[in-house]
């Protein structure tokens, strides 16, 4: 089961890097710079692919007799107390990382939503007031689609 220990350590390291990347993304969102954000998002996508690959390895190790055995059950059944303690510790660290990453991602989502709302507001302020829905958008149904159509008409 030393293989499982290695895999859990790899998962921990990758999730620490993912948390650092999420925090870096947060700083970039606050600074409102686009170019660094694209680079960080590409790094994040690569990290997620690595995590999926290592997690597949973990699943292979945890399979016993074609039955999936959850890690918590495997820990309980482990006769070696030192190994049991080490796995419990690693599992605790991973769970803590999951919560922290989730928290940072939710905040990033709020920051993105605020930025989009602000951008939409600024676009509406730049558009001249009009009761007409625009030349190319006579058949639009919703107010939102008419506003986007007006922006298109202004650029056309």
Protein backbone atom coordinates (compact mmCIF):
# COMPACT_ATOMS: atom_id res chain seq x y z
CA UNK A 1 0.00 0.00 0.00
CA UNK A 2 3.02 2.29 -0.21
CA UNK A 3 1.75 3.14 -3.69
CA UNK A 4 -1.39 4.67 -2.14
CA UNK A 5 0.76 6.82 0.15
CA UNK A 6 2.66 8.16 -2.86
CA UNK A 7 -0.57 8.86 -4.73
CA UNK A 8 -2.10 10.67 -1.76
CA UNK A 9 1.03 12.79 -1.49
CA UNK A 10 0.90 13.60 -5.21
CA UNK A 11 -2.78 14.58 -4.87
CA UNK A 12 -1.94 16.79 -1.90
CA UNK A 13 0.89 18.52 -3.77
CA UNK A 14 -1.29 19.07 -6.84
CA UNK A 15 -4.15 20.48 -4.77
CA UNK A 16 -1.79 22.84 -2.94
CA UNK A 17 -0.65 24.11 -6.34
CA UNK A 18 -4.28 24.38 -7.47
CA UNK A 19 -5.09 26.45 -4.37
CA UNK A 20 -2.13 28.74 -5.06
CA UNK A 21 -3.33 29.10 -8.66
CA UNK A 22 -6.86 29.97 -7.52
CA UNK A 23 -5.45 32.62 -5.19
CA UNK A 24 -3.28 33.98 -8.00
CA UNK A 25 -6.39 34.12 -10.20
CA UNK A 26 -8.16 36.05 -7.43
CA UNK A 27 -5.39 38.66 -7.33
CA UNK A 28 -5.59 39.05 -11.10
CA UNK A 29 -9.39 39.41 -10.99
CA UNK A 30 -9.05 42.17 -8.41
CA UNK A 31 -6.43 43.94 -10.55
CA UNK A 32 -8.71 43.56 -13.63
CA UNK A 33 -5.94 42.48 -16.00
CA UNK A 34 -6.93 40.07 -18.75
CA UNK A 35 -3.64 38.77 -20.18
CA UNK A 36 -2.30 37.24 -16.94
CA UNK A 37 -5.74 35.73 -16.29
CA UNK A 38 -5.58 33.76 -19.54
CA UNK A 39 -2.19 32.34 -18.60
CA UNK A 40 -3.35 31.38 -15.09
CA UNK A 41 -6.47 29.71 -16.46
CA UNK A 42 -4.33 27.65 -18.84
CA UNK A 43 -2.13 26.59 -15.91
CA UNK A 44 -5.25 25.70 -13.94
CA UNK A 45 -6.56 23.53 -16.79
CA UNK A 46 -3.25 21.63 -16.94
CA UNK A 47 -3.33 21.10 -13.17
CA UNK A 48 -6.87 19.75 -13.31
CA UNK A 49 -5.83 17.25 -16.01
CA UNK A 50 -2.95 16.08 -13.81
CA UNK A 51 -5.25 15.77 -10.80
CA UNK A 52 -7.71 13.67 -12.82
CA UNK A 53 -4.90 11.38 -13.95
CA UNK A 54 -3.55 10.89 -10.42
CA UNK A 55 -7.09 10.39 -9.09
CA UNK A 56 -7.59 7.62 -11.66
CA UNK A 57 -4.43 6.01 -10.31
CA UNK A 58 -5.87 6.30 -6.79
CA UNK A 59 -9.08 4.61 -7.91
CA UNK A 60 -7.10 1.74 -9.44
CA UNK A 61 -5.20 1.22 -6.18
CA UNK A 62 -8.40 1.30 -4.13
CA UNK A 63 -10.15 -1.34 -6.20
CA UNK A 64 -10.24 -4.72 -4.51
CA UNK A 65 -11.87 -7.75 -6.11
CA UNK A 66 -13.66 -5.48 -8.60
CA UNK A 67 -15.37 -3.69 -5.72
CA UNK A 68 -14.72 -0.06 -4.92
CA UNK A 69 -13.50 0.42 -1.38
CA UNK A 70 -13.63 4.05 -0.18
CA UNK A 71 -10.43 5.39 1.31
CA UNK A 72 -12.03 5.93 4.72
CA UNK A 73 -13.05 2.24 4.85
CA UNK A 74 -9.60 1.17 3.71
CA UNK A 75 -8.06 3.25 6.50
CA UNK A 76 -10.33 1.60 9.06
CA UNK A 77 -9.33 -1.86 7.82
CA UNK A 78 -5.60 -1.11 7.75
CA UNK A 79 -3.85 -3.27 10.40
CA UNK A 80 -0.66 -1.15 10.41
CA UNK A 81 -1.38 1.71 12.83
CA UNK A 82 1.43 3.92 11.51
CA UNK A 83 0.15 3.62 7.97
CA UNK A 84 -3.40 4.13 9.16
CA UNK A 85 -2.36 7.33 10.94
CA UNK A 86 -0.42 8.58 7.91
CA UNK A 87 -3.37 7.98 5.54
CA UNK A 88 -5.78 9.63 7.98
CA UNK A 89 -3.51 12.65 8.14
CA UNK A 90 -3.24 12.88 4.35
CA UNK A 91 -6.98 12.48 3.96
CA UNK A 92 -7.56 15.27 6.50
CA UNK A 93 -5.16 17.59 4.64
CA UNK A 94 -6.86 16.82 1.31
CA UNK A 95 -10.30 17.52 2.75
CA UNK A 96 -9.05 20.80 4.18
CA UNK A 97 -7.59 21.73 0.77
CA UNK A 98 -10.87 20.87 -0.96
CA UNK A 99 -12.76 23.24 1.34
CA UNK A 100 -10.24 26.04 0.88
CA UNK A 101 -10.20 25.67 -2.92
CA UNK A 102 -14.01 25.70 -2.94
CA UNK A 103 -14.04 28.86 -0.82
CA UNK A 104 -11.56 30.68 -3.07
CA UNK A 105 -13.37 29.55 -6.23
CA UNK A 106 -16.70 30.83 -4.90
CA UNK A 107 -15.11 34.19 -4.18
CA UNK A 108 -13.57 34.22 -7.67
CA UNK A 109 -17.00 33.49 -9.10
CA UNK A 110 -18.42 36.49 -7.22
CA UNK A 111 -15.60 38.70 -8.48
CA UNK A 112 -16.26 37.60 -12.06
CA UNK A 113 -19.97 38.24 -11.67
CA UNK A 114 -19.29 41.74 -10.33
CA UNK A 115 -16.93 42.46 -13.21
CA UNK A 116 -19.51 41.30 -15.75
CA UNK A 117 -22.24 43.36 -14.09
CA UNK A 118 -20.00 46.42 -14.14
CA UNK A 119 -19.08 45.84 -17.79
CA UNK A 120 -22.75 45.46 -18.72
CA UNK A 121 -23.57 48.67 -16.84
CA UNK A 122 -20.79 50.57 -18.65
CA UNK A 123 -21.95 49.30 -22.05
CA UNK A 124 -25.49 50.44 -21.26
CA UNK A 125 -24.15 53.86 -20.26
CA UNK A 126 -22.27 54.17 -23.54
CA UNK A 127 -25.30 53.30 -25.65
CA UNK A 128 -27.49 56.25 -26.54
CA UNK A 129 -31.07 56.02 -25.26
CA UNK A 130 -33.35 54.61 -27.91
CA UNK A 131 -36.91 53.40 -28.09
CA UNK A 132 -36.08 51.63 -31.34
CA UNK A 133 -34.71 48.14 -31.03
CA UNK A 134 -32.33 48.65 -33.95
CA UNK A 135 -32.42 48.05 -37.67
CA UNK A 136 -31.16 44.47 -37.57
CA UNK A 137 -33.07 43.42 -34.49
CA UNK A 138 -36.73 44.16 -35.23
CA UNK A 139 -37.78 40.62 -34.32
CA UNK A 140 -35.95 40.37 -31.01
CA UNK A 141 -38.12 39.37 -28.09
CA UNK A 142 -36.41 40.23 -24.83
CA UNK A 143 -35.13 43.59 -23.61
CA UNK A 144 -31.67 42.10 -23.07
CA UNK A 145 -31.35 40.84 -26.65
CA UNK A 146 -32.55 44.22 -27.97
CA UNK A 147 -29.81 45.99 -25.99
CA UNK A 148 -27.13 43.69 -27.45
CA UNK A 149 -28.65 44.25 -30.89
CA UNK A 150 -28.42 48.03 -30.36
CA UNK A 151 -24.74 47.64 -29.52
CA UNK A 152 -24.24 45.62 -32.71
CA UNK A 153 -26.15 48.23 -34.74
CA UNK A 154 -23.98 51.02 -33.35
CA UNK A 155 -20.82 49.17 -34.35
CA UNK A 156 -22.22 48.29 -37.79
